[in-house]
Coordinates of N, CA and C in Angstrom, one line a residue:
M256 N -16.8 -49.7 -2.7 CA -16.8 -49.1 -3.5 C -15.1 -49.4 -4.4
N257 N -15.0 -49.3 -6.0 CA -14.3 -49.7 -6.5 C -13.2 -48.5 -6.4
S258 N -12.1 -48.9 -6.9 CA -10.8 -47.8 -6.4 C -11.3 -46.7 -7.2
K259 N -11.8 -46.5 -8.5 CA -12.4 -45.0 -9.2 C -13.3 -44.1 -8.4
T260 N -14.2 -44.9 -7.8 CA -15.3 -44.5 -6.9 C -14.4 -43.6 -5.6
K261 N -13.6 -44.6 -5.1 CA -12.9 -43.9 -3.9 C -12.1 -42.8 -4.2
F262 N -11.3 -42.8 -5.5 CA -10.6 -41.7 -6.0 C -11.3 -40.5 -5.9
L263 N -12.2 -40.5 -6.5 CA -13.4 -39.5 -7.1 C -13.9 -38.7 -5.8
T264 N -14.3 -39.6 -4.8 CA -14.6 -38.9 -3.5 C -13.3 -38.1 -2.9
F265 N -12.4 -38.9 -2.7 CA -11.2 -38.1 -2.5 C -10.9 -37.1 -3.1
V266 N -10.8 -36.6 -4.3 CA -10.5 -35.5 -5.3 C -11.8 -34.4 -5.1
T267 N -13.2 -34.6 -4.6 CA -14.2 -34.0 -4.3 C -13.8 -33.5 -2.6
V268 N -14.1 -34.6 -2.1 CA -13.4 -34.1 -0.9 C -12.3 -32.9 -0.4
T269 N -11.1 -33.3 -1.4 CA -10.1 -32.5 -1.1 C -10.3 -30.9 -2.0
L270 N -11.0 -31.6 -3.3 CA -11.3 -29.7 -3.7 C -12.3 -28.9 -3.1
T271 N -13.4 -29.9 -2.3 CA -14.2 -28.6 -1.6 C -13.5 -28.4 -0.1
V272 N -12.7 -28.8 0.5 CA -11.9 -28.7 1.5 C -11.2 -27.5 1.2
S273 N -10.3 -27.5 -0.1 CA -9.5 -26.3 -0.5 C -10.1 -25.2 -1.0
S274 N -11.4 -25.3 -1.5 CA -11.8 -24.1 -1.9 C -12.8 -23.5 -0.6
L275 N -12.7 -24.2 0.5 CA -13.3 -23.6 1.8 C -12.1 -22.9 2.6
A276 N -11.0 -23.5 2.2 CA -9.7 -23.0 2.8 C -9.5 -21.6 2.1
I277 N -9.4 -21.3 0.7 CA -9.5 -20.2 -0.2 C -10.4 -19.1 0.3
S278 N -11.4 -19.5 0.4 CA -12.8 -18.6 1.0 C -12.2 -17.9 2.1
T279 N -11.8 -18.7 3.1 CA -11.5 -18.1 4.6 C -10.2 -17.3 4.5
V280 N -8.8 -17.5 3.4 CA -8.2 -16.4 3.2 C -8.5 -15.0 2.6
V281 N -9.3 -15.3 1.9 CA -10.3 -13.9 1.1 C -10.7 -13.2 2.0
A282 N -11.5 -13.6 2.9 CA -12.5 -12.9 3.9 C -11.9 -12.6 4.8
K283 N -10.4 -12.9 5.2 CA -9.6 -12.1 6.1 C -8.3 -11.0 5.3
A284 N -8.8 -11.3 4.0 CA -8.0 -10.1 3.4 C -8.4 -8.5 3.5
K285 N -9.6 -8.3 4.3 CA -10.4 -6.9 4.3 C -9.2 -6.1 4.7
L286 N -9.2 -4.8 4.4 CA -8.0 -3.9 4.4 C -8.6 -3.5 6.1
T287 N -7.6 -3.4 6.9 CA -7.8 -3.1 8.3 C -6.3 -2.2 8.8
N288 N -6.4 -1.7 10.0 CA -5.3 -1.1 10.8 C -4.0 -1.6 10.6
Q289 N -4.2 -3.2 10.6 CA -3.2 -4.3 10.4 C -2.7 -4.7 9.1
S290 N -2.9 -3.9 8.1 CA -2.9 -4.8 6.8 C -1.3 -3.5 6.7
K291 N -0.5 -4.6 6.1 CA 0.7 -4.2 6.2 C 1.2 -3.4 4.5
L292 N 1.6 -1.8 4.5 CA 2.1 -1.2 3.1 C 3.0 -1.6 3.0
F293 N 3.2 -2.1 1.4 CA 4.3 -2.3 0.6 C 4.6 -1.5 -0.3
I294 N 5.7 -1.7 -0.6 CA 5.8 -0.6 -2.2 C 4.9 -0.3 -3.0
N295 N 4.3 -1.4 -3.4 CA 3.3 -1.1 -4.6 C 1.9 -1.9 -4.2
G296 N 1.7 -1.3 -3.0 CA 0.3 -1.1 -2.5 C 0.2 -1.5 -0.9
I297 N -1.3 -2.0 -0.7 CA -1.1 -2.3 1.0 C -2.2 -3.3 0.9
G298 N -2.1 -4.3 2.1 CA -2.9 -5.5 2.1 C -3.1 -5.9 1.0
A299 N -4.5 -6.5 0.5 CA -4.4 -7.0 -1.3 C -4.7 -6.2 -2.1
V300 N -4.8 -4.8 -1.8 CA -5.0 -3.6 -2.8 C -3.5 -3.7 -3.3
Q301 N -3.5 -3.3 -4.7 CA -2.2 -3.4 -5.2 C -2.5 -2.1 -6.4
V302 N -1.3 -1.2 -6.8 CA -1.2 -0.5 -7.5 C -1.5 -1.0 -9.2
G303 N -2.2 -0.5 -9.7 CA -2.5 -1.0 -10.9 C -4.1 -1.1 -11.0
M304 N -4.6 -1.7 -9.8 CA -5.9 -2.1 -10.0 C -6.8 -1.1 -10.4
T305 N -8.0 -1.2 -11.0 CA -9.2 -0.1 -10.8 C -10.2 0.0 -9.5
V306 N -10.2 1.3 -9.5 CA -11.2 1.4 -8.3 C -12.3 0.1 -7.9
P307 N -12.5 -0.5 -8.5 CA -13.9 -1.3 -8.3 C -13.1 -2.9 -7.6
Q308 N -11.9 -3.1 -8.3 CA -10.7 -4.0 -8.1 C -10.4 -3.5 -6.5
A309 N -10.0 -2.7 -6.7 CA -9.6 -2.1 -5.3 C -10.6 -2.7 -4.4
A310 N -11.7 -2.2 -4.5 CA -12.6 -2.1 -3.5 C -13.3 -3.6 -3.0
K311 N -13.2 -4.1 -4.1 CA -13.0 -5.7 -4.0 C -12.4 -6.1 -2.9
A312 N -10.8 -6.0 -3.5 CA -9.6 -6.7 -2.4 C -9.9 -6.1 -1.3
A313 N -10.0 -4.9 -0.9 CA -10.0 -4.0 0.3 C -11.3 -4.8 1.1
G314 N -12.6 -5.2 0.4 CA -13.4 -5.7 1.5 C -13.8 -4.6 1.4
T315 N -14.2 -3.5 1.7 CA -14.8 -2.1 1.6 C -14.9 -1.1 0.8
K316 N -16.1 -0.6 0.4 CA -16.7 0.5 -0.6 C -15.3 2.0 -0.2
L317 N -15.0 2.2 -1.5 CA -14.2 3.0 -1.4 C -14.9 4.3 -2.2
V318 N -14.5 5.4 -1.2 CA -15.4 6.9 -1.6 C -14.5 7.9 -1.4
G319 N -15.1 8.8 -2.4 CA -14.0 10.3 -2.6 C -14.6 10.8 -3.6
D320 N -13.4 11.8 -4.2 CA -13.6 12.5 -4.9 C -14.2 12.1 -6.7
S321 N -15.1 13.3 -6.9 CA -15.2 12.3 -8.3 C -14.5 12.4 -9.4
P322 N -14.8 10.5 -10.0 CA -13.7 10.4 -10.9 C -13.3 11.3 -12.0
N323 N -12.0 11.3 -12.4 CA -11.7 12.1 -13.6 C -10.5 11.6 -14.3
N324 N -10.1 11.7 -15.4 CA -9.1 10.9 -16.1 C -8.1 11.5 -15.6
N325 N -7.6 12.5 -14.8 CA -6.3 13.2 -14.4 C -5.7 12.8 -13.3
C326 N -6.1 13.3 -11.9 CA -5.9 12.6 -10.5 C -6.8 13.0 -9.9
Y327 N -7.5 11.9 -8.7 CA -8.3 11.8 -7.5 C -7.9 10.7 -6.7
Y328 N -8.5 11.1 -5.1 CA -8.1 10.3 -4.4 C -9.6 9.5 -3.8
V329 N -9.5 8.3 -3.6 CA -10.8 7.7 -2.6 C -10.2 7.2 -1.4
K330 N -11.0 6.8 -0.5 CA -10.6 6.1 0.7 C -11.7 5.2 1.0
P331 N -10.8 4.3 2.0 CA -12.1 3.4 2.4 C -13.0 4.2 3.4
Q332 N -14.3 3.5 3.2 CA -15.6 4.2 3.5 C -15.6 4.2 5.4
N333 N -15.2 3.5 5.8 CA -15.2 3.2 7.4 C -13.7 3.4 7.7
E334 N -13.2 2.3 7.9 CA -11.9 1.9 8.6 C -10.9 1.3 7.3
P335 N -9.6 1.7 7.1 CA -9.0 2.1 8.1 C -9.0 3.6 8.0
K336 N -9.2 4.7 8.9 CA -9.0 5.9 9.0 C -7.6 6.5 8.2
N337 N -7.7 7.5 7.5 CA -6.3 8.6 7.4 C -5.3 7.1 6.3
L338 N -6.5 6.5 5.5 CA -5.5 5.8 4.5 C -6.2 6.1 3.1
S339 N -5.3 6.7 2.0 CA -6.2 7.3 0.9 C -5.2 6.5 -0.5
F340 N -6.0 6.4 -1.2 CA -5.7 5.8 -2.6 C -5.5 7.2 -3.9
M341 N -4.7 7.5 -4.4 CA -4.5 8.1 -5.5 C -4.7 7.4 -6.9
V342 N -5.5 8.0 -7.2 CA -6.0 7.2 -8.9 C -5.8 8.6 -10.0
T343 N -5.1 7.3 -10.5 CA -4.6 8.1 -12.2 C -4.9 7.2 -13.3
K344 N -5.4 7.6 -14.5 CA -5.5 7.2 -15.5 C -6.7 6.0 -15.3
G345 N -7.5 6.4 -14.0 CA -8.6 5.3 -13.8 C -7.8 4.2 -12.9
R346 N -6.7 4.1 -12.5 CA -6.0 3.0 -11.8 C -5.5 3.5 -10.5
I347 N -5.2 2.9 -9.1 CA -4.7 3.3 -8.3 C -3.0 3.5 -8.6
S348 N -2.6 4.0 -8.2 CA -1.3 4.5 -8.2 C -0.4 5.0 -7.2
R349 N -0.6 5.1 -6.1 CA 0.1 5.4 -4.5 C -1.0 5.2 -3.9
V350 N -0.6 5.0 -2.2 CA -1.0 4.9 -1.3 C -0.7 5.8 -0.2
D351 N -1.5 6.5 0.7 CA -1.1 7.6 1.6 C -1.4 7.4 2.7
V352 N -0.3 7.4 4.0 CA -1.2 7.2 5.3 C -0.7 8.6 5.7
R353 N -1.8 8.9 6.9 CA -1.4 10.1 7.5 C -2.5 10.0 8.7
E354 N -1.7 10.3 9.9 CA -2.3 10.7 11.1 C -2.7 9.1 11.5
N355 N -2.2 8.1 11.2 CA -2.5 6.7 11.5 C -1.4 5.9 11.5
A356 N -0.8 5.7 13.4 CA 0.3 5.3 13.7 C 0.4 3.5 13.7
Q357 N -1.1 3.3 13.5 CA -1.3 2.2 13.6 C -0.6 1.3 12.4
I358 N -0.8 1.8 11.2 CA -0.3 1.2 9.8 C 1.2 1.5 9.6
T359 N 1.6 -0.1 9.3 CA 3.3 0.4 9.2 C 3.6 -0.6 7.6
T360 N 4.7 -0.4 7.5 CA 5.5 -1.0 6.1 C 5.4 -2.3 7.0
L361 N 5.8 -3.6 5.7 CA 6.3 -4.6 5.7 C 7.7 -4.9 6.9
K362 N 8.2 -3.8 6.8 CA 9.9 -3.3 8.0 C 9.0 -3.2 9.2
G363 N 7.9 -2.9 9.4 CA 7.5 -2.3 10.5 C 7.7 -0.9 11.0
A364 N 7.9 0.1 9.6 CA 8.1 1.6 9.6 C 6.4 2.0 9.9
K365 N 6.7 3.3 10.5 CA 5.1 3.7 10.9 C 5.5 5.3 11.3
I366 N 4.3 5.9 11.4 CA 4.2 7.2 11.7 C 5.1 7.4 13.2
G367 N 5.7 8.3 13.6 CA 6.3 8.8 14.8 C 7.7 8.0 14.7
D368 N 8.1 7.2 14.1 CA 9.3 6.6 13.9 C 10.4 7.5 13.9
T369 N 11.7 7.3 14.1 CA 12.4 8.5 13.8 C 13.3 8.5 12.6
E370 N 13.9 9.5 12.1 CA 14.6 9.3 10.7 C 15.7 8.2 10.9
A371 N 16.1 7.9 12.0 CA 17.6 7.2 12.4 C 16.8 5.6 12.4
Q372 N 15.7 5.8 13.0 CA 15.0 4.3 12.6 C 14.4 3.9 11.2
I373 N 14.0 4.8 10.4 CA 13.6 4.6 9.0 C 14.9 4.1 8.4
K374 N 16.1 4.6 8.3 CA 17.1 4.3 7.9 C 17.8 3.2 8.3
S375 N 17.5 2.6 9.5 CA 18.1 1.4 9.9 C 17.1 0.1 9.4
L376 N 15.9 0.4 9.0 CA 15.1 -0.4 8.7 C 15.5 -1.1 7.4
Y377 N 16.4 0.3 6.5 CA 16.5 0.1 5.0 C 17.8 0.2 5.1
P378 N 18.7 0.0 5.3 CA 20.1 0.4 5.4 C 20.4 0.2 3.9
G379 N 21.3 1.8 3.8 CA 22.0 1.8 2.4 C 20.6 1.7 1.5
Q380 N 19.9 1.9 1.4 CA 18.5 1.9 0.5 C 17.6 3.7 0.4
I381 N 18.1 4.2 1.7 CA 17.3 5.8 1.9 C 18.0 6.7 1.2
Q382 N 16.9 7.8 0.4 CA 17.6 8.7 -0.1 C 17.1 10.0 0.7
V383 N 18.1 10.9 1.2 CA 17.4 11.9 1.9 C 17.4 13.1 1.0
T384 N 16.3 14.0 1.4 CA 16.0 15.1 0.2 C 15.4 16.1 1.1
P385 N 15.5 17.5 1.0 CA 14.8 18.5 2.0 C 13.2 18.7 1.9
H386 N 12.2 18.7 2.7 CA 11.4 18.6 2.4 C 10.8 20.3 1.9
K387 N 9.9 20.3 1.2 CA 9.3 21.7 -0.2 C 8.9 22.5 1.3
Y388 N 8.0 22.1 2.1 CA 7.3 22.8 3.3 C 7.7 23.0 4.0
V389 N 8.5 21.9 4.9 CA 8.4 21.7 6.1 C 10.1 22.0 6.5
Q390 N 10.5 23.1 7.3 CA 11.6 23.5 7.4 C 12.4 22.5 8.2
N391 N 13.5 22.0 7.8 CA 14.5 21.3 8.6 C 13.5 20.0 8.3
G392 N 12.6 19.7 7.6 CA 11.8 18.4 7.3 C 12.6 17.7 6.4
H393 N 12.3 16.5 6.1 CA 13.2 15.8 5.0 C 12.2 14.8 4.1
Y394 N 12.3 14.4 3.0 CA 11.9 13.3 2.5 C 12.7 12.1 2.7
L395 N 12.2 11.0 3.3 CA 13.4 9.8 3.1 C 12.7 9.0 2.5
T396 N 13.1 8.7 0.9 CA 12.7 7.8 0.0 C 13.3 6.4 0.2
F397 N 13.0 5.3 0.0 CA 13.3 4.1 -0.1 C 13.4 3.4 -1.3
I398 N 14.6 3.3 -2.0 CA 14.8 2.8 -3.3 C 14.9 1.5 -3.4
P399 N 14.4 0.6 -4.2 CA 14.5 -0.7 -4.1 C 15.7 -1.0 -5.0
K400 N 16.3 -2.2 -4.7 CA 17.3 -2.8 -5.3 C 17.0 -3.8 -6.4
D401 N 15.8 -4.5 -5.8 CA 15.2 -5.5 -6.8 C 14.7 -4.6 -8.4
R402 N 15.4 -5.3 -9.4 CA 15.0 -4.6 -10.5 C 13.2 -4.5 -11.0
S403 N 12.6 -5.6 -10.5 CA 11.3 -5.7 -10.5 C 10.7 -4.6 -9.8
D404 N 11.1 -3.8 -9.3 CA 10.4 -3.0 -8.4 C 11.1 -1.4 -8.7
R405 N 11.6 -1.6 -9.6 CA 12.5 0.0 -9.9 C 11.6 0.8 -10.0
N406 N 10.2 1.0 -10.6 CA 9.6 2.0 -10.9 C 8.6 2.5 -9.3
Y407 N 8.8 1.6 -8.3 CA 8.0 2.0 -7.2 C 8.9 2.6 -6.0
R408 N 8.4 3.4 -5.5 CA 9.4 3.9 -3.7 C 8.4 3.8 -3.0
L409 N 8.9 3.5 -1.9 CA 8.4 4.4 -0.3 C 9.0 5.8 0.2
V410 N 7.9 6.8 0.7 CA 8.3 8.0 0.8 C 7.6 8.4 2.2
F411 N 8.8 8.4 3.3 CA 8.4 9.0 4.3 C 8.8 10.3 4.7
E412 N 8.0 11.2 5.4 CA 8.1 12.6 5.1 C 8.1 13.0 6.8
T413 N 9.2 13.4 7.2 CA 9.3 13.8 8.4 C 9.5 15.5 8.9
D414 N 9.7 15.6 9.8 CA 9.4 17.0 10.4 C 11.2 17.5 11.0
G415 N 11.9 16.5 10.7 CA 13.5 16.9 10.6 C 13.8 15.5 11.9
K416 N 13.0 14.9 12.7 CA 13.0 14.0 13.5 C 12.5 13.0 13.6
L417 N 10.9 13.3 13.4 CA 10.2 12.0 13.3 C 9.2 11.7 12.0
V418 N 8.8 10.6 11.7 CA 8.1 10.6 10.4 C 6.5 10.9 10.7
T419 N 6.2 11.9 9.8 CA 4.7 12.5 10.0 C 3.6 11.8 8.9
Q420 N 4.2 11.4 7.9 CA 3.4 10.6 7.5 C 4.1 9.7 5.9
F421 N 3.4 9.1 5.5 CA 3.8 8.0 4.2 C 3.3 7.7 3.4
R422 N 3.9 7.4 2.5 CA 2.9 7.1 1.2 C 4.1 5.6 0.3
A423 N 3.1 4.9 -0.6 CA 4.0 4.0 -1.3 C 3.5 4.0 -2.6
G424 N 4.0 3.7 -3.7 CA 3.3 3.5 -5.0 C 4.4 3.7 -6.5
K425 N 3.8 4.4 -7.3 CA 4.5 4.1 -8.2 C 5.2 5.4 -8.8
L426 N 6.3 5.7 -9.8 CA 7.0 6.7 -10.0 C 6.0 7.0 -11.5
P427 N 5.7 8.2 -11.7 CA 6.1 9.5 -11.0 C 5.0 10.3 -9.8
E428 N 4.0 9.3 -9.7 CA 2.9 10.1 -8.8 C 3.3 9.7 -7.1
V429 N 4.2 8.7 -6.8 CA 4.4 8.7 -5.5 C 5.3 9.7 -4.9
E430 N 6.0 10.5 -6.2 CA 7.1 11.6 -5.5 C 6.0 13.1 -5.8
Y431 N 4.7 13.2 -6.1 CA 4.2 14.2 -6.4 C 4.4 14.7 -4.7
V432 N 4.6 15.9 -4.9 CA 4.7 16.6 -3.4 C 3.4 17.0 -2.7
E433 N 2.6 17.2 -3.5 CA 1.3 18.1 -3.6 C 0.2 17.0 -3.8
G434 N 0.1 15.9 -3.7 CA -0.8 15.0 -4.0 C -1.3 15.2 -5.7
C435 N -3.0 15.2 -5.9 CA -2.9 15.8 -7.4 C -3.3 17.2 -7.6
S436 N -2.7 17.7 -6.5 CA -2.4 19.3 -7.1 C -1.8 19.8 -7.9

């Protein structure tokens, strides 16, 4: 083997190994209860994706309301349960987590956490406002400092003591109290 053949063999082997590694990573990206909610998505699903793009990223079929131009919800066909995606103008705009204490934010916040725990996970970045429907309840809204995230929020709903549900997404949809209603 001359040096050119050796080099081409090395490049071919390297590319093959690299593509195998990438496909393994993609296969592991399936949406699960261990997927982390971040300010603009969950796992590999990001705000701004179309429903087909989100389904591919999630590694599962997304089912739900019939599509319309204004606002509707889809959710993973099987797992994770109690996770839904708001779709506005044909794109994912928000992620809602209800009755699923396994899904956490990147910092570990989850349903069942105390208001104090949420404030300590996001020091100086939580805005507290009264809940519209739950007496003594609150909305704890994480407001990011990073300018690139200024149009996104994390909103934790509480009963006045504990987180009952939470959501992430873009403004204004993430702040809609009644979802698509």
